[in-house]
XYZ file of C-alpha atoms in Angstrom:
514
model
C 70.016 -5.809 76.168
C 67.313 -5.410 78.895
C 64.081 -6.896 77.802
C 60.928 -4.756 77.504
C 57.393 -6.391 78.586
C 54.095 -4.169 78.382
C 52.613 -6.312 81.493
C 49.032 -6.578 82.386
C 49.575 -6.730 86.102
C 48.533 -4.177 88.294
C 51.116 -1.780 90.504
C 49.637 -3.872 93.241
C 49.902 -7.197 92.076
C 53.050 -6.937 90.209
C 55.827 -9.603 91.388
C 59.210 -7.959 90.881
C 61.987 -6.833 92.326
C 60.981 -2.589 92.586
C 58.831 -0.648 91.210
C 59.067 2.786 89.984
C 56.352 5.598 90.586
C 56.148 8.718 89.567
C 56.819 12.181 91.969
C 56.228 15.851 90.356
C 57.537 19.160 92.116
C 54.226 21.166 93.385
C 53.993 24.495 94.739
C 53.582 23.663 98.752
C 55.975 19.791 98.016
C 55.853 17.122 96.556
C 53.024 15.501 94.404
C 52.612 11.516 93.506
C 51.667 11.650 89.747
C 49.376 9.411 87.804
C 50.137 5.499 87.765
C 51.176 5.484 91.317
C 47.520 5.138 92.593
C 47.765 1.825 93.861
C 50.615 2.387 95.557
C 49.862 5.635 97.683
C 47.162 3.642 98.411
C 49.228 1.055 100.148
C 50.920 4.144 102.090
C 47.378 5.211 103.495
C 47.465 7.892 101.335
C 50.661 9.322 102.571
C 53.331 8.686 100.258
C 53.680 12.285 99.537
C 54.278 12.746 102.978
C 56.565 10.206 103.444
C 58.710 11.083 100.802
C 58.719 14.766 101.960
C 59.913 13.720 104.937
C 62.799 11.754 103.685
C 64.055 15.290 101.876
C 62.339 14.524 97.979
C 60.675 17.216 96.404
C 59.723 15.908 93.085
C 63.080 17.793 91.220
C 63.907 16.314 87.914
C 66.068 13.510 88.155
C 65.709 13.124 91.946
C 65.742 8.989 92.994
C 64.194 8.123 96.703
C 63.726 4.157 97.423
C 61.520 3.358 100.190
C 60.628 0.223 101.695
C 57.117 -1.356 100.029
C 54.419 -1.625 102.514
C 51.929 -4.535 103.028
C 49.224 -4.197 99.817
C 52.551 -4.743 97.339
C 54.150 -8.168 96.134
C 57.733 -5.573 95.584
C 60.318 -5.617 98.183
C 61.164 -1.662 97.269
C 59.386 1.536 95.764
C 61.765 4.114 93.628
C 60.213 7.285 93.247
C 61.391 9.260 90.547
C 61.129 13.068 89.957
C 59.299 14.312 86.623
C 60.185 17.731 87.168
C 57.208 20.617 87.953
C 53.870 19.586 87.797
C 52.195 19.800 84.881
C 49.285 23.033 84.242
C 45.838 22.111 84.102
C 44.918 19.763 81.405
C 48.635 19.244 80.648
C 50.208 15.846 80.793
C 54.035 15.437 81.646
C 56.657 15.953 78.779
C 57.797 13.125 77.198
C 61.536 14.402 77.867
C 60.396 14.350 81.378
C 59.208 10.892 81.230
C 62.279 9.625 79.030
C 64.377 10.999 82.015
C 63.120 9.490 84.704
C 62.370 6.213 82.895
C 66.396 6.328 82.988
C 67.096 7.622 86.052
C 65.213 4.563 87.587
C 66.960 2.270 85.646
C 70.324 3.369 86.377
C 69.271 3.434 90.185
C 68.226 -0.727 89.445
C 71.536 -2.001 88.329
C 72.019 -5.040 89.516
C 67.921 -6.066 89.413
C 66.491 -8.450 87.432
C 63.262 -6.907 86.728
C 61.201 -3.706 87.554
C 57.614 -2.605 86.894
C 57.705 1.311 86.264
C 54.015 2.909 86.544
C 55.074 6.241 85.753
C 52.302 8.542 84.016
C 51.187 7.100 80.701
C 48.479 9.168 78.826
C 49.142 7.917 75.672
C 50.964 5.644 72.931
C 53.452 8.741 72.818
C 53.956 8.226 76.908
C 54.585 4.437 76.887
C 57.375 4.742 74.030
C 59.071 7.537 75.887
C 59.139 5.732 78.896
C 60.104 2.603 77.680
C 63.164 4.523 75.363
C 63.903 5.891 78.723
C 64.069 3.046 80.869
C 66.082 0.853 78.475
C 68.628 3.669 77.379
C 69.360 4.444 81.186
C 69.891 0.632 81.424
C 73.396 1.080 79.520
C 76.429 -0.029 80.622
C 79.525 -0.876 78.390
C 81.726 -3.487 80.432
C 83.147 -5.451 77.840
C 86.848 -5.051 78.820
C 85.823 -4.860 82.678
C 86.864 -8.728 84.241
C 87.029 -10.960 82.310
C 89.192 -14.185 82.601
C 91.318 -12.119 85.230
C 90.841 -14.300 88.933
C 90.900 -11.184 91.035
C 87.894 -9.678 88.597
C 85.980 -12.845 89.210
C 86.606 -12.923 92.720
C 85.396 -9.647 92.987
C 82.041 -10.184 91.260
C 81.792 -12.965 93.643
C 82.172 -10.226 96.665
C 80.103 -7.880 95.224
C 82.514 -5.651 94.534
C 82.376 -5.892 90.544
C 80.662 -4.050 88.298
C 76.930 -4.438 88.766
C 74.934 -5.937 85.397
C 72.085 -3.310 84.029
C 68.407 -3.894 84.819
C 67.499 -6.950 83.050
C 64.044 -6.853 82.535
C 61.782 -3.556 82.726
C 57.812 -4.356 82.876
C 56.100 -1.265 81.882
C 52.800 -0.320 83.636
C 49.562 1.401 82.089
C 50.345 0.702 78.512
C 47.360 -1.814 76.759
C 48.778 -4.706 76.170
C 46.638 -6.055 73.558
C 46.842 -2.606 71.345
C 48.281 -2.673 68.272
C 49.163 1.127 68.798
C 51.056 0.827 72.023
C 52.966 -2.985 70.829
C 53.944 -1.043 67.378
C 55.136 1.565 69.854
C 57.265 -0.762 72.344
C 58.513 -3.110 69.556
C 59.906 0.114 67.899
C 61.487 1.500 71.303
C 63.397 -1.935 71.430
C 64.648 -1.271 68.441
C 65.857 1.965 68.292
C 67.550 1.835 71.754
C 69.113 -1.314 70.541
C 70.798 0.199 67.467
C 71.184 3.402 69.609
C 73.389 0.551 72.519
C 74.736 -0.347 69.390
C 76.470 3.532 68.548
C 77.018 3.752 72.072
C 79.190 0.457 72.512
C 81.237 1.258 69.295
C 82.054 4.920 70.724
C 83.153 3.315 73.393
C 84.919 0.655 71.872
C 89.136 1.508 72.245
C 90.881 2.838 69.136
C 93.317 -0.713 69.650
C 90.380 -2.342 68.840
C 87.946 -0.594 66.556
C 90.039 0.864 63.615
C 88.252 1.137 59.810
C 89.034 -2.009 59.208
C 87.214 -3.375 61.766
C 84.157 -0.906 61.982
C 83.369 -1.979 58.056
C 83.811 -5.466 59.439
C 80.827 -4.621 62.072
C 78.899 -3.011 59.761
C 79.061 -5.799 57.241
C 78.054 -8.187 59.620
C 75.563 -5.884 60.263
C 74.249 -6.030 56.748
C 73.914 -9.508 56.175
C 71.831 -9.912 59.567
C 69.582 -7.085 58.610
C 69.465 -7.232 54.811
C 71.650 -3.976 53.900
C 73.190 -4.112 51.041
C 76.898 -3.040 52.358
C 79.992 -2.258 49.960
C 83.621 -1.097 51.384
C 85.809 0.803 49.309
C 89.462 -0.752 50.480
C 92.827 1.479 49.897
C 93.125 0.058 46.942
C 89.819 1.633 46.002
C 89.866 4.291 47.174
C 92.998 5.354 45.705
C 91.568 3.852 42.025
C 88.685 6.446 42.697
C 90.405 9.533 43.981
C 89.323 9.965 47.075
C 92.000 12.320 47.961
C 90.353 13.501 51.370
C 90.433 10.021 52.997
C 93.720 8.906 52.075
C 95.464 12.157 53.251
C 93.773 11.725 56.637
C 94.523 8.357 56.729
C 97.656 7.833 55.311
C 99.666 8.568 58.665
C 98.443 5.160 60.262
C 99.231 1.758 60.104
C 95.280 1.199 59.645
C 94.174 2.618 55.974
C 91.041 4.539 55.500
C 88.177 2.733 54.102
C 84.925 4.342 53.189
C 81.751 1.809 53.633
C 78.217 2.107 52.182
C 75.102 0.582 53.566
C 71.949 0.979 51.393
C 68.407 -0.061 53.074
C 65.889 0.087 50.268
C 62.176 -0.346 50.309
C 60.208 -1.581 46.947
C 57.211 1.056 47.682
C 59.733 3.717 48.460
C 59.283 7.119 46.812
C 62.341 9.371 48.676
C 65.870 8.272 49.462
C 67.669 9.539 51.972
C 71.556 9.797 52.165
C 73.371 10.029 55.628
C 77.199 10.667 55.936
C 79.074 9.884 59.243
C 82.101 11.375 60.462
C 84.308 7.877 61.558
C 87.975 9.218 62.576
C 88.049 6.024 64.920
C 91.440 7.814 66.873
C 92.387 11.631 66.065
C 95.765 12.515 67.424
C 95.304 15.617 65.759
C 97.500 14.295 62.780
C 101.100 16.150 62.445
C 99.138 19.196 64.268
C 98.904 17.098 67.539
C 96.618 17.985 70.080
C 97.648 19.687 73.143
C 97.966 16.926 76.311
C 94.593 16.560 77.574
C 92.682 16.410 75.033
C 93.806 12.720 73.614
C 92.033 10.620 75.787
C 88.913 10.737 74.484
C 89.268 11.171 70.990
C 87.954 7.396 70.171
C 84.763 9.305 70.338
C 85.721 10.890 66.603
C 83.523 8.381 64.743
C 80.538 9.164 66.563
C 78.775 10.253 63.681
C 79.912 7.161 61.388
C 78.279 5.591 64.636
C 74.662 7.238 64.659
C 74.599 6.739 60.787
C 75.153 3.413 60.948
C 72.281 2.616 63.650
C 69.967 4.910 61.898
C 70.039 2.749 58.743
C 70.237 -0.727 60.754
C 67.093 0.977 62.923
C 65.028 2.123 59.616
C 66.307 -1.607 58.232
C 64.484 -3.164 61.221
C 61.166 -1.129 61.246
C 60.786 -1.291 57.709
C 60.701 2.169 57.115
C 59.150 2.712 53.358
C 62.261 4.698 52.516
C 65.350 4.662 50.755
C 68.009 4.800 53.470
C 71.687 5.423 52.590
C 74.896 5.629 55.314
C 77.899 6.307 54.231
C 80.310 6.023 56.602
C 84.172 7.728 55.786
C 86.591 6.117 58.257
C 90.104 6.998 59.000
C 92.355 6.815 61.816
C 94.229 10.539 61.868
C 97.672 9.429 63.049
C 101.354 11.880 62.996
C 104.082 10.079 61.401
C 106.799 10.188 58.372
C 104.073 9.446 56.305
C 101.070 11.673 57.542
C 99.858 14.706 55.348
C 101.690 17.590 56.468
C 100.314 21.560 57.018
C 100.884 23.302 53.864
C 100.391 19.907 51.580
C 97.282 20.428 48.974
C 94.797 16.989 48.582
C 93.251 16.610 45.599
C 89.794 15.586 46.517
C 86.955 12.873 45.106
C 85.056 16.132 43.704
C 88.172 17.472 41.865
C 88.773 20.795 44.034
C 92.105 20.629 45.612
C 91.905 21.458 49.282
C 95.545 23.068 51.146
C 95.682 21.511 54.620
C 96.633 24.302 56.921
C 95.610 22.095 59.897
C 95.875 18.609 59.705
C 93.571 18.710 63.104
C 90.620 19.865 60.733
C 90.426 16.198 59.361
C 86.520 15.481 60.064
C 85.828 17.598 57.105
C 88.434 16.045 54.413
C 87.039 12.936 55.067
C 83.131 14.293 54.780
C 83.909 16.082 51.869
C 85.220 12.989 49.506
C 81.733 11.078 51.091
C 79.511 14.133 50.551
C 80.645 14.190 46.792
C 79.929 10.374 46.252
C 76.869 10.428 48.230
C 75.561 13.515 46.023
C 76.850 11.079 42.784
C 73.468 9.127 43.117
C 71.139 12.165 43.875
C 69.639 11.440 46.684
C 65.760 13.539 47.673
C 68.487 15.090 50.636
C 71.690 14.630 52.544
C 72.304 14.763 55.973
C 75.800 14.422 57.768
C 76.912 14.094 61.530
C 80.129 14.848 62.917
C 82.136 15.534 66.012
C 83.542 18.312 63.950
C 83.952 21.133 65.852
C 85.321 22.494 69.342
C 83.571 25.824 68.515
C 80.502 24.361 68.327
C 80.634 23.261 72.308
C 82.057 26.912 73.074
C 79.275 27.811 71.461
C 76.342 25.466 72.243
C 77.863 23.566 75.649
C 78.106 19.879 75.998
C 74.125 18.794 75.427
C 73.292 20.583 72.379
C 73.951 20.092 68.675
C 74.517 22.665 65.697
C 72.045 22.156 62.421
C 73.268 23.913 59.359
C 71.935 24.020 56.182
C 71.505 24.826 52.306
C 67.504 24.824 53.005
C 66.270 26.991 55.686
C 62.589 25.033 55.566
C 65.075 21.678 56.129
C 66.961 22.822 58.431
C 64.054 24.215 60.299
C 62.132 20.662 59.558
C 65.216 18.873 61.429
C 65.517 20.953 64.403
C 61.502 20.427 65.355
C 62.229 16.847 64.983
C 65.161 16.772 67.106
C 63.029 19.101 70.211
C 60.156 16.327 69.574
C 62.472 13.298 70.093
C 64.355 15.010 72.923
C 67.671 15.804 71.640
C 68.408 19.460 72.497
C 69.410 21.014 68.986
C 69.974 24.857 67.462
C 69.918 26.148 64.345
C 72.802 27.914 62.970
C 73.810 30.283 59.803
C 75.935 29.758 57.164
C 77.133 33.473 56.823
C 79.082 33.858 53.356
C 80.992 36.334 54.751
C 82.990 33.870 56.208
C 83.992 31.395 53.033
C 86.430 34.127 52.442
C 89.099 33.012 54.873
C 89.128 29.634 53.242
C 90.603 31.382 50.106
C 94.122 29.616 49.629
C 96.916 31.266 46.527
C 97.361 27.725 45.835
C 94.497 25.607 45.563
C 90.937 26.014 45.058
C 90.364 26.302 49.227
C 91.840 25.827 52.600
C 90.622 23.561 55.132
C 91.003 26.456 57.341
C 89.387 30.035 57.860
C 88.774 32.582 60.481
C 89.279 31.461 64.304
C 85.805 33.047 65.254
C 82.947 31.269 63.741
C 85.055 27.759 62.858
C 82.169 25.858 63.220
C 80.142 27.677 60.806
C 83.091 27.361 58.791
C 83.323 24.133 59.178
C 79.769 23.949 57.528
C 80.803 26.072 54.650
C 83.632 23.859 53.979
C 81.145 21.153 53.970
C 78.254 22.878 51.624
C 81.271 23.145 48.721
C 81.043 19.291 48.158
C 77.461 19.382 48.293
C 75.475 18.612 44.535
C 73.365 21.266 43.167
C 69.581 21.326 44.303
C 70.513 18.391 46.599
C 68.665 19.696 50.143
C 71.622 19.288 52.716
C 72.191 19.622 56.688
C 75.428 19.255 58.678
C 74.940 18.157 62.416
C 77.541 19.167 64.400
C 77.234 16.469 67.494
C 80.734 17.445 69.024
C 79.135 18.297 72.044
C 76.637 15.903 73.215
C 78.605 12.670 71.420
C 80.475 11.790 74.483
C 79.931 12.372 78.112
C 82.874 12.785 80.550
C 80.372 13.803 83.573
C 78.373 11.520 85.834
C 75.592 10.163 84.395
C 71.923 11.823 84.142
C 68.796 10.752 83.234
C 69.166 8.275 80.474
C 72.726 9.197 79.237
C 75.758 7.186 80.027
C 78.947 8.342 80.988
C 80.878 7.458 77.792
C 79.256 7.448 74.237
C 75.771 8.453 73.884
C 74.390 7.768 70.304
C 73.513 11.471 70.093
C 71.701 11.736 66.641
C 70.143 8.582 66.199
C 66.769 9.491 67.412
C 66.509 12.425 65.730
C 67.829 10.523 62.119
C 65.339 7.856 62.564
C 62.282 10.247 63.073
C 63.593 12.001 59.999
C 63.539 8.685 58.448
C 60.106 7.982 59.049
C 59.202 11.612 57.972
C 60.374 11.387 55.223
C 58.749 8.162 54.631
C 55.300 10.138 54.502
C 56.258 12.599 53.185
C 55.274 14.644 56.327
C 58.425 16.850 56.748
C 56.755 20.285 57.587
């Protein structure tokens, strides 16, 4: 991954091979912001001019490179838009600063190192800029090249694709403060575990099945010091876990349901998260229309976020009991896949009638909700790619939070705006667990059209234990991105989640959840 340095060199006396300033939008053009002193200097003052004249206006997002003038040991200046300018007394968002951090970065593939000076008023500034800068230095290319002659020949040319920023040198942070190290040595490690998500999202379905995502996550364990336990077919099928075989009983691969436990001696709460890990979903014997296959590798996103969130809490030490369950299955049609109409007798007991086979996410959830709930955790949280309705209802950048707890749900959705992943509240309207009645078993994993995603949720809440608090992210939208890339986020997988599970982590560390 691209190496983080807080440096103590100056934006004048930096070696390197760019470095990135900051540019707000202000009412009569464009405005250099804090940070870039040194070099407007070097312009004579006039970089806002010169940068109006080559068309920038300071828009978020917005990437101009200019030629470095005499006064700076860089060969190139990016200048990076942060949006409006701030009111009086206001500093820049951190959103903003996470944004452009990545914006740069993905501008400097191919560059092995970069000083970015952007505005930093504070610890909270330097970590969002340094998250920033190393998420937007993503790239998956594992299966790009290799040992093929022509590949090599055209990363010889050029013509290849070009390596991420290796090295980003961030500007105005203290050095020597314990505040703003703690601060950088926990932005490594969160975007690492985040690169982490990202890369098994993107990983094909050939190659990461259950099987091998325990195997990951295992290795995982004994690097970090999780304790990690897989529950095989055979296991599974010794404990009942009716959910996860059904899904997973059309594929070649079985379905295997792996915990990771992080504990802490001083901790006082424990945590549970439960992941969503269909590694492939066909759609089962209710196949998916064409066009919307190709991207359904992305179905174990939330397997993916939980799993970084507990290696991430592993690595900073949190003084919490951290939990990830992760309920894997690969949702495949064949003579042997669970048919509509079939009833599953779940881990919990409740028999479930499978009207869709397509509504998988929440079989498997269910059976790890129930265990999870076995060992009474202080509250639950599980992530899933669950629901189209969910991005007809909230587009492709926002999640759902639902909830058992109003004050927890509300608790989770101000951590998710403070860590910059756009999130909503939703209801759990009991008007709707009607539809799931079935005549022959206790409920159908299928209700009314309108509202599936909140129905999703109240599928989910049945398999919840009493006075256990519980929320259900639904990341369907912003797990995977088909666009171009933007600010930080990849095209591909984009370890939506993870920030917001780790700062819940933490919070509930201290106890200071609201």
């Amino acid at each position: 991954m691209t190496a983080l340095t807080l440096s103590t060199a100056g934006a004048a006396t930096l070696r390197a091979d760019a470095l990135v300033v900051g540019v707000a939008k202000g009412a009569k053009g464009p405005v250099v912001a804090p940070g870039a002193e040194a070099v407007d200097k070097a312009f004579d003052g006039k970089l806002a001019t010169v940068l109006e004249t080559l068309g920038a206006s300071g828009a978020e997002g917005e990437v101009t490179k200019l030629p470095a003038p005499a006064g700076l040991k860089v060969p190139v200046v990016i200048a990076v838009g942060l949006g409006s300018v701030p009111e009086k007394d206001a500093t820049f968002d951190a959103e903003a600063l996470r944004r452009a951090a990545g914006s740069a970065s993905r501008a400097l593939a191919g560059s092995k190192k970069a000083g970015f000076a952007l505005p930093v008023a504070s610890v909270e500034d330097a970590e969002a800029v340094a998250e920033g800068a190393l998420l937007g230095a993503y790239a998956f290319t594992a299966y790009q090249g290799g040992e093929d002659k022509l590949a090599s020949k055209d990363k010889k040319n050029g013509n290849g694709p070009k390596s991420p920023l290796a090295e980003v040198a961030l500007l105005g942070a203290k050095p020597r403060d314990k505040a703003f190290k703690a601060a950088a040595e926990r932005a490594v490690a969160v975007v690492e575990e985040i690169n982490r998500a990202r890369d098994l999202i993107n990983t094909p379905p050939n190659d990461l099945y259950p099987e091998s995502f325990a195997a990951v996550a295992t290795a995982a364990g004994k690097e970090h010091g999780i304790k990690v336990q897989v529950f095989d077919e055979k296991a599974l099928v010794k404990g009942g876990f009716g959910g996860l075989l059904g899904v997973g009983q059309g594929s070649t691969h079985g379905p295997r349901l792996v915990k990771l436990a992080y504990t802490h001696p001083k901790a006082e709460k424990t945590l549970a998260l439960v992941g969503k890990g269909i590694t492939y979903d066909s759609g089962g014997i209710s196949l998916k229309p064409a066009g919307h296959n190709e991207t359904m590798k992305c179905d174990m996103s939330g397997a993916a976020a939980v799993f970084a969130t507990v290696v991430a809490a592993a690595r900073l030490g949190l003084q919490v009991n951290v939990t990830g369950w992760l309920a894997l299955a690969e949702n495949m049609p064949s003579g042997n896949a669970t048919r509509p109409g079939d009833v599953l007798r779940m881990y919990s007991g409740k028999t479930v009638e499978v009207l869709n086979t397509d509504a998988e996410g929440r079989l498997v959830l269910a059976d790890a909700l129930t265990r999870a709930s076995e060992e009474k955790p202080d509250a639950i949280v599980d992530v899933a790619t669950l629901t189209g309705a969910m991005v007809l209802a909230l587009g492709h950048r926002t999640f759902g939070i639902m909830a058992n707890d109003d004050a927890f749900r509300t608790s989770i959705h101000e951590i998710a705006e403070e860590v910059g992943e756009a999130s909503w509240p939703m209801p759990l309207p009991a008007d709707l667990r009607k539809g799931m009645d079935s005549p022959t078993a206790d409920i159908a994993n299928m209700g009314e059209r309108m509202g599936g995603g909140l129905v999703a949720g109240l599928f989910l809440k049945e398999f919840v234990g009493e006075g256990i608090a519980w929320a259900h992210l639904d990341i369907a939208g912003p797990a995977f991105h088909e666009g171009a890339p933007y600010g930080y986020t990849p095209k591909g997988g984009t370890g939506s989640a993870v920030r917001t599970l780790v700062k819940l982590a933490e919070r509930t560390a201290t106890g200071d959840l609201g």
